[in-house]
Amino acid sequence: MSEIDQKPTLDEKTRPCEPSTDPDYLAWKERAVKTALTDAKANPDQLVSHAEMRRRFGLER
């Protein structure tokens, strides 16, 4: 089997990598976090608990 025909393993796809240094991505990420925090402070009644999120996604322990 040629190297191209081999599919990557899960381990190869989930290896840690270096953090991004792309300034556009970093600016987008900072805006997204600030927006989420602002929304959470403005609407605390709409927050969903970790337990509820785990239940919704079937990740209960």
CSV table of C-alpha atoms in Angstrom, one decimal:
chain,number,residue,atom,x,y,z
A,1,MET,CA,0.0,0.0,0.0
A,2,SER,CA,1.4,3.4,-0.9
A,3,GLU,CA,1.9,6.1,1.7
A,4,ILE,CA,-0.9,8.2,0.1
A,5,ASP,CA,-3.4,5.3,0.5
A,6,GLN,CA,-2.9,5.0,4.2
A,7,LYS,CA,-5.3,7.0,6.4
A,8,PRO,CA,-3.9,8.9,9.4
A,9,THR,CA,-4.4,7.4,12.8
A,10,LEU,CA,-6.4,9.0,15.5
A,11,ASP,CA,-3.2,9.6,17.4
A,12,GLU,CA,-1.7,11.5,14.4
A,13,LYS,CA,-4.8,13.7,14.2
A,14,THR,CA,-5.0,14.5,17.9
A,15,ARG,CA,-1.4,15.4,18.6
A,16,PRO,CA,-0.8,18.7,20.5
A,17,CYS,CA,0.4,21.5,18.3
A,18,GLU,CA,2.0,24.9,18.8
A,19,PRO,CA,-0.4,27.7,19.6
A,20,SER,CA,-1.4,29.9,16.7
A,21,THR,CA,0.6,33.0,16.0
A,22,ASP,CA,-1.8,34.3,13.3
A,23,PRO,CA,-2.7,37.9,14.3
A,24,ASP,CA,-6.1,37.7,12.6
A,25,TYR,CA,-7.0,34.5,14.4
A,26,LEU,CA,-5.8,35.8,17.7
A,27,ALA,CA,-7.8,39.1,17.3
A,28,TRP,CA,-10.9,37.1,16.4
A,29,LYS,CA,-10.4,34.8,19.4
A,30,GLU,CA,-10.0,37.7,21.8
A,31,ARG,CA,-13.2,39.4,20.4
A,32,ALA,CA,-15.1,36.1,20.8
A,33,VAL,CA,-14.1,35.6,24.4
A,34,LYS,CA,-14.8,39.2,25.3
A,35,THR,CA,-18.2,39.0,23.6
A,36,ALA,CA,-19.1,35.8,25.4
A,37,LEU,CA,-18.0,37.2,28.8
A,38,THR,CA,-20.0,40.4,28.2
A,39,ASP,CA,-23.1,38.3,27.2
A,40,ALA,CA,-22.7,36.1,30.3
A,41,LYS,CA,-22.6,39.1,32.6
A,42,ALA,CA,-25.5,40.8,30.9
A,43,ASN,CA,-27.7,37.7,30.9
A,44,PRO,CA,-26.8,35.4,33.8
A,45,ASP,CA,-30.2,33.7,33.7
A,46,GLN,CA,-29.4,32.3,30.2
A,47,LEU,CA,-26.2,30.5,31.3
A,48,VAL,CA,-26.3,26.7,31.1
A,49,SER,CA,-24.5,24.7,33.8
A,50,HIS,CA,-21.8,22.2,33.0
A,51,ALA,CA,-24.0,19.4,34.2
A,52,GLU,CA,-26.7,20.4,31.8
A,53,MET,CA,-24.3,20.6,28.9
A,54,ARG,CA,-22.9,17.1,29.7
A,55,ARG,CA,-26.5,15.8,29.8
A,56,ARG,CA,-27.4,17.4,26.5
A,57,PHE,CA,-24.4,15.9,24.8
A,58,GLY,CA,-24.7,12.5,26.5
A,59,LEU,CA,-21.4,12.9,28.4
A,60,GLU,CA,-22.8,12.3,31.9
A,61,ARG,CA,-20.6,10.5,34.3
